[in-house]
Amino acid sequence: MTLELPPTRQSLDLSATKFITPEKPDKSNRLASTKAGGKMVAQYWENIFTAKERGKHVVWYNGTALNPIFQAAGLEWCHGEAFSARLAAMHLEGPAQAAGEEYGYIGELCSYARTHLGCAVMTQKGITEKQSGIVGMVDQDELAAKLPSPDFFVNAYAGCSTGQQWDAMTYRVFGKEFPLFNVSLPMIWGNKKDSGYLRGSEWEKTPLYVEEQLKKLIEFIEYQTKTPFDWDALSENMYYIKKASELRLEAMALCAAAPTPATYWDWVASIAPINFLPANQLLVDYFQGVKDEIEQRIRDNVSAVANERYRVYFDGIMNWNKLGFLTRKFAEYDVAVVAGRYTHDSFWQEPDLIDLDRPLLGMAQHYLICPINHGLKIMEELLLKRCDEYGIDGIAFHSTRTCRAMTNPQHILARTAERDRGIKSFFFEGDVADASFYKDESLESGLVAMLESIDQQRSKARV
Ligand code: SF4
């Protein structure tokens, strides 16, 4: 889908970087409409926790957004990364990580996997001790212990081998009692002459291979549930996903305006709704609400960061422990983080690919365009496209300690942005769900240095 981007509305204040003291007031202005998403997500998890009492089949899955298939099959679905991210965002990841550590998972293992494996250990403990299959009875005050035990697992991980090993280990934690289905998502290497984002012979062929596996996945689910799959429900689910995705992209495109009416942090807050909430009218209404608020802000000249002077792109998976902190931190320096690889190149970001008459193909295509599943050529193409769309001045590379898949190409991407667009960047250390890896000094010094470079670049351009 081609986005019609609005023109920049007003010039930015480009005066040199001011050093900030910790007492500075919060200059960020987050969208109010994303709070509705937070409530929907909380309700979703509360519902999952009671799945067994309601006699539902439960699937645990990792990786890509298979939930429209699970929804059509009448399952309750638990996304491993999503639950780990939720625990980290609520600062409740400790018990699960301790359980994982006790079981032998070292701190260098992906902290999503480590946290979720810890949840599996706690869940299994609940089954063993109560023999009820209803988890949460053992230790109701630990959110990490509340997941219902799975009836089966599905893994569909693009661009990272941790996912498959994570599920293989979870399978063992549960005594190899529950079956596991693995969807193989090949890398889109993009190194042929005709290759590019959504084009070339590799792109034409690979989704067909994945589409066939999704058909097999549906046969597997039918076997597990002893219920025929509802294909009409799948098309209906994809209709809602498509509508929600279109609204999300239209709202994102409005943030090309400067100052931006919403930031990357608002899009982070909207990941859970687009990534795993049930596909229905409520989901569409949520993204309509976000878009409406952004349009209203543009009409009222309300910006997401007071005195926006720098527009930054964020590369790396979100540091869920630090969402509010980072929102305020960047705003302190008059930085609007406008877009990012995680938010803008993931999560049903190409709604035109969704064909309601052949939903599995569009789903396969989306699973393959996960932002860690491309070769460098396509990653560079996407990065430069986003930098151009959003008028980016600098890039913050979140060097996500336990996620090598996201971190691997970052130094080359930094060089590409500087070489082809003169865009400055810096790196800071952190992690997806382990707060101990975050280094405030690394962020602070890198950010200030980058902003000074941008100031110098602007001064030279004015001479
Ligand atoms: S290492 Fe990164 S891509 Fe791989 S499972 Fe963990 S968070 Fe996902």
Coordinates of C-alpha atoms and ligand atoms in Angstrom, one line a residue:
M1 CA 0.0 0.0 0.0
T2 CA 1.4 3.4 -0.9
L3 CA 1.0 5.9 1.9
E4 CA 0.0 9.5 1.1
L5 CA 2.2 11.4 3.5
P6 CA 1.2 14.9 4.6
P7 CA 3.6 17.7 4.1
T8 CA 5.7 19.0 7.0
R9 CA 3.5 21.5 8.8
Q10 CA 6.0 23.8 10.3
S11 CA 9.7 24.2 10.6
L12 CA 11.4 22.9 13.7
D13 CA 13.4 24.9 16.2
L14 CA 16.9 23.9 15.2
S15 CA 18.9 25.8 17.9
A16 CA 21.8 23.9 19.4
T17 CA 21.4 21.1 22.0
K18 CA 20.8 22.2 25.6
F19 CA 22.0 19.9 28.4
I20 CA 19.2 18.7 30.5
T21 CA 19.0 18.3 34.3
P22 CA 17.0 15.4 35.8
E23 CA 14.5 17.9 37.3
K24 CA 13.2 18.9 33.9
P25 CA 9.4 18.4 33.5
D26 CA 8.0 15.6 31.4
K27 CA 7.9 17.0 27.8
S28 CA 6.2 13.9 26.3
N29 CA 2.6 13.9 25.5
R30 CA 1.3 10.4 24.9
L31 CA -1.9 9.6 23.1
A32 CA -4.9 9.1 25.4
S33 CA -6.6 6.6 23.0
T34 CA -4.0 3.9 23.5
K35 CA -5.2 3.5 27.1
A36 CA -8.3 1.7 25.6
G37 CA -5.9 -0.8 24.0
G38 CA -4.3 -1.4 27.4
K39 CA -7.7 -2.2 28.9
M40 CA -8.4 -4.6 26.0
V41 CA -5.1 -6.4 26.5
A42 CA -5.7 -6.7 30.2
Q43 CA -9.1 -8.2 29.6
Y44 CA -7.7 -10.6 27.0
W45 CA -5.2 -12.0 29.5
E46 CA -7.8 -12.3 32.3
N47 CA -9.9 -14.3 29.8
I48 CA -6.9 -16.6 29.0
F49 CA -6.3 -17.3 32.7
T50 CA -9.8 -18.9 32.9
A51 CA -9.6 -20.9 29.7
K52 CA -9.4 -24.3 31.3
E53 CA -12.4 -23.6 33.6
R54 CA -14.3 -22.8 30.4
G55 CA -13.3 -26.1 28.8
K56 CA -11.3 -24.4 26.0
H57 CA -8.4 -25.8 24.1
V58 CA -5.3 -23.7 24.7
V59 CA -2.4 -23.3 22.3
W60 CA 0.9 -21.8 23.3
Y61 CA 2.7 -20.3 20.3
N62 CA 5.8 -18.2 19.5
G63 CA 6.8 -16.0 16.7
T64 CA 4.5 -14.8 14.1
A65 CA 0.8 -13.8 14.3
L66 CA -1.0 -17.1 13.8
N67 CA -3.9 -15.9 16.1
P68 CA -6.5 -15.4 13.3
I69 CA -6.2 -19.2 12.6
F70 CA -6.5 -20.0 16.3
Q71 CA -9.5 -17.7 16.6
A72 CA -11.2 -19.4 13.7
A73 CA -10.5 -22.8 15.2
G74 CA -12.2 -21.7 18.5
L75 CA -8.9 -21.9 20.5
E76 CA -7.6 -19.7 23.3
W77 CA -4.1 -18.6 22.3
C78 CA -1.1 -17.6 24.4
H79 CA 1.8 -15.8 22.6
G80 CA 5.0 -16.4 24.5
E81 CA 6.8 -13.2 23.7
A82 CA 3.6 -11.2 24.4
F83 CA 3.3 -12.6 27.9
S84 CA 7.0 -12.1 28.6
A85 CA 6.7 -8.5 27.4
R86 CA 3.6 -7.9 29.5
L87 CA 5.4 -9.2 32.6
A88 CA 8.4 -7.0 31.9
A89 CA 6.2 -3.9 31.2
M90 CA 4.6 -4.5 34.6
H91 CA 8.0 -5.2 36.2
L92 CA 6.7 -8.6 37.2
E93 CA 9.2 -10.7 35.2
G94 CA 11.3 -11.5 38.2
P95 CA 9.6 -14.8 39.5
A96 CA 9.5 -16.3 36.0
Q97 CA 13.1 -15.4 35.3
A98 CA 14.2 -16.8 38.6
A99 CA 12.3 -20.1 37.9
G100 CA 14.0 -20.2 34.5
E101 CA 17.4 -19.6 36.0
E102 CA 16.8 -22.3 38.6
Y103 CA 15.9 -24.7 35.8
G104 CA 19.3 -23.9 34.2
Y105 CA 18.6 -21.2 31.5
I106 CA 21.5 -18.8 31.5
G107 CA 21.1 -15.0 31.4
E108 CA 22.4 -14.7 27.8
L109 CA 19.4 -16.7 26.5
C110 CA 16.8 -14.4 24.8
S111 CA 14.9 -12.9 27.8
Y112 CA 11.6 -13.5 26.1
A113 CA 12.4 -17.2 25.9
R114 CA 13.9 -17.2 29.3
T115 CA 10.9 -15.5 30.9
H116 CA 8.4 -17.7 29.1
L117 CA 10.3 -20.9 29.9
G118 CA 10.2 -19.8 33.5
C119 CA 6.4 -19.5 33.1
A120 CA 6.3 -23.0 31.7
V121 CA 8.3 -24.3 34.7
M122 CA 5.8 -22.5 37.1
T123 CA 2.8 -23.8 35.1
Q124 CA 4.2 -27.4 35.1
K125 CA 4.8 -27.1 38.9
G126 CA 1.1 -26.1 39.2
I127 CA 0.0 -29.1 37.2
T128 CA 2.1 -31.5 39.2
E129 CA 1.1 -30.2 42.6
K130 CA -2.6 -29.8 41.9
Q131 CA -3.2 -32.3 39.1
S132 CA -6.1 -30.0 38.1
G133 CA -4.7 -28.6 34.9
I134 CA -5.8 -25.2 36.2
V135 CA -2.8 -23.1 36.8
G136 CA -2.8 -20.2 39.1
M137 CA -4.2 -22.3 42.0
V138 CA -0.6 -22.8 43.3
D139 CA 0.4 -19.2 43.5
Q140 CA -2.3 -16.9 42.7
D141 CA -0.3 -13.8 43.5
E142 CA 2.3 -14.5 40.8
L143 CA 1.1 -13.3 37.4
A144 CA 3.8 -15.5 35.8
A145 CA 2.2 -18.6 37.2
K146 CA -1.3 -17.9 35.9
L147 CA -1.0 -19.2 32.3
P148 CA -3.2 -22.2 31.6
S149 CA -1.3 -25.3 30.6
P150 CA -1.2 -25.8 26.8
D151 CA -3.0 -28.6 24.9
F152 CA -0.4 -28.2 22.2
F153 CA 2.3 -25.8 20.9
V154 CA 2.8 -24.1 17.6
N155 CA 6.0 -22.5 16.6
A156 CA 6.4 -20.3 13.6
Y157 CA 9.5 -18.2 14.0
A158 CA 11.0 -16.1 11.2
G159 CA 14.6 -14.9 11.2
C160 CA 15.7 -16.4 14.5
S161 CA 16.4 -20.0 15.5
T162 CA 15.8 -19.3 19.2
G163 CA 12.0 -19.8 18.7
Q164 CA 12.3 -23.4 17.6
Q165 CA 14.6 -24.3 20.5
W166 CA 12.5 -22.4 22.9
D167 CA 9.4 -24.5 22.0
A168 CA 11.5 -27.7 21.9
M169 CA 12.6 -27.0 25.5
T170 CA 9.0 -26.0 26.6
Y171 CA 7.9 -29.4 25.2
R172 CA 10.4 -31.1 27.4
V173 CA 9.4 -29.0 30.5
F174 CA 5.9 -30.4 30.1
G175 CA 7.2 -33.9 30.0
K176 CA 6.8 -34.3 26.2
E177 CA 3.1 -34.8 26.8
F178 CA 1.7 -32.1 24.4
P179 CA 2.3 -32.1 20.7
L180 CA 4.3 -29.5 18.9
F181 CA 3.8 -28.2 15.3
N182 CA 6.5 -26.3 13.7
V183 CA 5.9 -24.0 10.7
S184 CA 9.2 -23.4 8.9
L185 CA 9.6 -19.8 7.7
P186 CA 12.6 -19.5 5.3
M187 CA 14.7 -16.3 5.3
I188 CA 14.1 -13.9 2.4
W189 CA 17.7 -13.5 1.4
G190 CA 17.1 -10.9 -1.2
N191 CA 20.4 -11.5 -2.9
K192 CA 19.2 -12.3 -6.4
K193 CA 19.4 -9.6 -9.1
D194 CA 15.6 -9.2 -9.2
S195 CA 15.2 -9.2 -5.4
G196 CA 13.8 -6.3 -3.4
Y197 CA 11.0 -5.7 -0.9
L198 CA 7.9 -7.6 -2.0
R199 CA 9.4 -8.3 -5.5
G200 CA 11.5 -10.8 -7.4
S201 CA 11.4 -14.5 -8.0
E202 CA 12.3 -15.4 -4.4
W203 CA 9.4 -13.4 -3.1
E204 CA 7.0 -15.0 -5.6
K205 CA 7.9 -18.6 -4.6
T206 CA 8.6 -18.6 -0.9
P207 CA 5.1 -17.7 0.4
L208 CA 3.6 -20.6 -1.6
Y209 CA 5.8 -23.0 0.4
V210 CA 4.6 -21.4 3.7
E211 CA 1.0 -21.4 2.6
E212 CA 1.1 -25.2 2.2
Q213 CA 2.5 -25.5 5.7
L214 CA -0.4 -23.3 7.1
K215 CA -2.8 -25.8 5.4
K216 CA -1.1 -28.6 7.3
L217 CA -1.2 -26.6 10.5
I218 CA -5.0 -26.3 10.1
E219 CA -5.2 -30.1 9.6
F220 CA -3.1 -30.6 12.8
I221 CA -5.5 -28.3 14.7
E222 CA -8.5 -30.1 13.3
Y223 CA -7.0 -33.4 14.6
Q224 CA -6.3 -31.9 18.0
T225 CA -9.7 -30.3 18.5
K226 CA -11.7 -33.0 16.6
T227 CA -13.6 -30.1 15.0
P228 CA -13.7 -29.0 11.3
F229 CA -12.0 -25.7 10.7
D230 CA -14.2 -22.7 10.1
W231 CA -12.8 -21.2 6.9
D232 CA -15.5 -18.5 6.7
A233 CA -14.4 -17.4 10.2
L234 CA -10.8 -17.1 9.1
S235 CA -11.8 -14.8 6.2
E236 CA -13.9 -12.8 8.5
N237 CA -11.0 -12.4 11.0
M238 CA -8.7 -11.3 8.2
Y239 CA -11.3 -8.7 7.1
Y240 CA -11.0 -7.1 10.6
I241 CA -7.2 -7.4 10.6
K242 CA -7.1 -5.7 7.2
K243 CA -9.4 -2.8 8.3
A244 CA -7.4 -2.3 11.6
S245 CA -4.1 -2.4 9.7
E246 CA -5.2 0.1 7.2
L247 CA -6.3 2.5 9.9
R248 CA -3.0 1.9 11.8
L249 CA -1.0 2.7 8.7
E250 CA -3.0 5.8 7.8
A251 CA -2.5 7.1 11.4
M252 CA 1.2 6.3 11.3
A253 CA 1.5 8.2 8.0
L254 CA 0.1 11.3 9.6
C255 CA 3.1 11.3 11.9
A256 CA 5.3 12.5 8.9
A257 CA 4.0 15.9 10.0
A258 CA 6.5 18.0 12.0
P259 CA 6.1 18.3 14.9
T260 CA 4.7 14.8 15.0
P261 CA 1.3 14.3 16.7
A262 CA 2.3 10.8 18.0
T263 CA 5.5 9.0 18.5
Y264 CA 7.1 5.6 18.3
W265 CA 6.1 5.0 21.9
D266 CA 2.5 5.4 21.1
W267 CA 2.9 2.7 18.3
V268 CA 4.7 0.5 20.8
A269 CA 1.6 0.8 23.1
S270 CA -0.5 -0.3 20.1
I271 CA 1.6 -3.5 19.3
A272 CA -0.4 -5.9 21.5
P273 CA -3.7 -5.0 19.9
I274 CA -2.6 -5.5 16.3
N275 CA -0.4 -8.5 17.2
F276 CA -2.6 -10.8 19.1
L277 CA -6.0 -9.4 20.2
P278 CA -9.1 -11.1 18.7
A279 CA -9.9 -9.9 15.2
N280 CA -13.3 -8.1 15.6
Q281 CA -15.0 -4.7 15.3
L282 CA -13.5 -3.7 18.7
L283 CA -10.0 -3.9 17.2
V284 CA -11.1 -1.8 14.2
D285 CA -12.7 0.8 16.6
Y286 CA -9.5 0.9 18.6
F287 CA -7.4 2.0 15.6
Q288 CA -10.1 4.3 14.4
G289 CA -9.9 6.0 17.8
V290 CA -6.1 6.3 17.6
K291 CA -6.3 7.8 14.1
D292 CA -9.1 10.2 15.1
E293 CA -7.0 11.5 18.0
I294 CA -4.0 12.0 15.8
E295 CA -6.1 13.9 13.3
Q296 CA -7.6 16.0 16.1
R297 CA -4.1 16.8 17.3
I298 CA -3.0 17.9 13.9
R299 CA -6.1 20.2 13.7
D300 CA -5.3 21.6 17.1
N301 CA -1.5 21.9 16.6
V302 CA -0.8 19.5 19.5
S303 CA 2.6 17.8 19.3
A304 CA 3.7 14.6 21.0
V305 CA 6.9 16.2 22.2
A306 CA 7.1 19.8 23.4
N307 CA 9.5 21.8 21.3
E308 CA 10.4 19.0 18.9
R309 CA 13.8 19.7 17.4
Y310 CA 15.1 16.2 16.4
R311 CA 13.3 13.4 14.6
V312 CA 14.7 10.0 15.4
Y313 CA 14.1 6.5 14.2
F314 CA 14.4 3.6 16.6
D315 CA 16.0 0.3 15.6
G316 CA 15.8 -2.7 17.9
I317 CA 13.1 -4.6 19.7
M318 CA 11.4 -2.6 22.4
N319 CA 12.8 -2.5 25.9
W320 CA 9.6 -3.3 27.7
N321 CA 10.9 -2.5 31.2
K322 CA 11.5 1.0 30.1
L323 CA 8.6 2.2 28.0
G324 CA 7.6 5.2 30.1
F325 CA 11.2 6.0 31.1
L326 CA 12.4 6.1 27.5
T327 CA 9.4 8.1 26.4
R328 CA 10.3 10.8 28.9
K329 CA 14.0 10.5 28.4
F330 CA 14.0 11.2 24.6
A331 CA 11.5 14.0 25.1
E332 CA 13.8 15.7 27.6
Y333 CA 16.2 16.2 24.8
D334 CA 13.5 17.6 22.4
V335 CA 13.7 14.3 20.5
A336 CA 10.6 12.9 18.9
V337 CA 11.1 9.2 18.2
V338 CA 8.9 9.1 15.2
A339 CA 9.2 5.6 13.7
G340 CA 11.0 2.3 14.1
R341 CA 11.8 -1.1 12.5
Y342 CA 9.9 -3.0 15.2
T343 CA 6.7 -0.9 15.0
H344 CA 6.6 0.1 11.3
D345 CA 7.9 -3.0 9.5
S346 CA 6.0 -5.6 11.5
F347 CA 2.4 -6.6 12.4
W348 CA 0.2 -6.7 9.3
Q349 CA 2.1 -3.8 7.8
E350 CA 1.0 -4.6 4.2
P351 CA -2.8 -4.9 4.3
D352 CA -3.0 -5.0 0.5
L353 CA -1.5 -8.4 0.7
I354 CA -4.5 -9.7 2.6
D355 CA -6.9 -11.5 0.2
L356 CA -10.1 -12.6 1.9
D357 CA -10.7 -15.3 -0.7
R358 CA -7.2 -16.8 -0.2
P359 CA -6.3 -15.7 3.3
L360 CA -3.5 -18.2 3.9
L361 CA -1.3 -16.7 1.2
G362 CA -1.5 -13.2 2.5
M363 CA -0.7 -14.5 6.0
A364 CA 2.3 -16.4 4.7
Q365 CA 3.6 -13.3 3.0
H366 CA 3.2 -11.3 6.2
Y367 CA 5.0 -13.9 8.2
L368 CA 7.9 -13.8 5.8
I369 CA 8.3 -10.0 6.0
C370 CA 9.1 -10.0 9.7
P371 CA 11.8 -7.3 10.0
I372 CA 14.5 -9.8 11.1
N373 CA 13.7 -12.2 8.2
H374 CA 15.3 -10.2 5.3
G375 CA 18.7 -10.0 3.9
L376 CA 20.7 -6.8 4.3
K377 CA 19.7 -5.4 0.9
I378 CA 16.0 -5.3 1.8
M379 CA 16.7 -4.0 5.3
E380 CA 18.7 -1.1 3.9
E381 CA 15.9 -0.4 1.4
L382 CA 13.3 -0.3 4.2
L383 CA 15.4 1.8 6.6
L384 CA 16.1 4.5 4.0
K385 CA 12.4 4.5 2.9
R386 CA 11.3 5.1 6.5
C387 CA 14.0 7.8 7.0
D388 CA 12.7 9.6 3.9
E389 CA 9.1 9.3 4.8
Y390 CA 9.5 10.6 8.3
G391 CA 12.2 13.2 7.8
I392 CA 14.6 11.4 10.2
D393 CA 17.6 13.3 11.6
G394 CA 19.1 10.5 13.6
I395 CA 18.8 6.8 14.5
A396 CA 18.8 5.3 18.0
F397 CA 20.1 1.7 17.8
H398 CA 18.9 -0.3 20.8
S399 CA 21.6 -2.9 21.0
T400 CA 19.2 -5.5 22.4
R401 CA 21.6 -7.7 24.4
T402 CA 19.8 -11.1 24.2
C403 CA 18.2 -10.6 20.8
R404 CA 21.1 -11.2 18.3
A405 CA 18.6 -11.5 15.4
M406 CA 17.6 -7.8 15.7
T407 CA 21.1 -6.6 16.7
N408 CA 23.2 -8.4 14.0
P409 CA 22.9 -6.0 11.1
Q410 CA 22.7 -2.8 13.1
H411 CA 26.3 -1.5 12.5
I412 CA 26.0 -2.0 8.8
L413 CA 22.6 -0.2 8.8
A414 CA 24.2 2.7 10.7
R415 CA 26.9 3.0 8.0
T416 CA 24.3 2.8 5.3
A417 CA 22.2 5.6 6.8
E418 CA 25.3 7.8 7.2
R419 CA 26.7 7.1 3.8
D420 CA 23.5 7.4 1.8
R421 CA 21.6 10.1 3.7
G422 CA 24.2 11.7 6.1
I423 CA 22.0 10.4 9.0
K424 CA 23.8 10.2 12.4
S425 CA 23.2 7.5 14.9
F426 CA 24.2 6.1 18.2
F427 CA 23.9 2.8 20.1
F428 CA 22.7 2.1 23.6
E429 CA 22.5 -1.1 25.5
G430 CA 19.4 -2.7 26.8
D431 CA 17.2 -5.8 26.4
V432 CA 13.6 -6.8 25.6
A433 CA 12.7 -8.2 29.0
D434 CA 15.7 -8.1 31.3
A435 CA 16.2 -4.7 32.9
S436 CA 19.7 -5.6 34.2
F437 CA 21.1 -5.1 30.7
Y438 CA 20.0 -1.5 30.4
K439 CA 22.7 1.1 30.8
D440 CA 21.5 4.6 31.3
E441 CA 25.0 6.2 30.8
S442 CA 25.2 4.4 27.4
L443 CA 21.9 6.0 26.3
E444 CA 22.7 9.4 27.8
S445 CA 26.2 9.9 26.4
G446 CA 25.3 8.4 23.0
L447 CA 22.2 10.5 22.6
V448 CA 23.9 13.7 23.5
A449 CA 26.9 13.0 21.2
M450 CA 24.5 12.3 18.3
L451 CA 22.5 15.4 18.9
E452 CA 25.7 17.5 18.9
S453 CA 26.7 16.0 15.6
I454 CA 23.3 16.8 14.2
D455 CA 23.7 20.4 15.4
Q456 CA 27.1 20.7 13.8
Q457 CA 25.7 19.3 10.6
R458 CA 22.9 21.9 10.6
S459 CA 25.3 24.7 11.4
K460 CA 27.5 23.8 8.4
A461 CA 24.4 23.5 6.2
R462 CA 23.4 27.1 7.2
V463 CA 26.9 28.6 6.3
Ligands
SF4_1 S1 16.3 -13.7 20.1 FE1 15.0 -12.0 19.4 S2 14.0 -12.7 17.5 FE2 14.9 -14.5 18.7 S3 13.2 -15.2 19.9 FE3 14.3 -13.8 21.2 S4 13.4 -11.8 20.9 FE4 12.6 -13.2 19.2

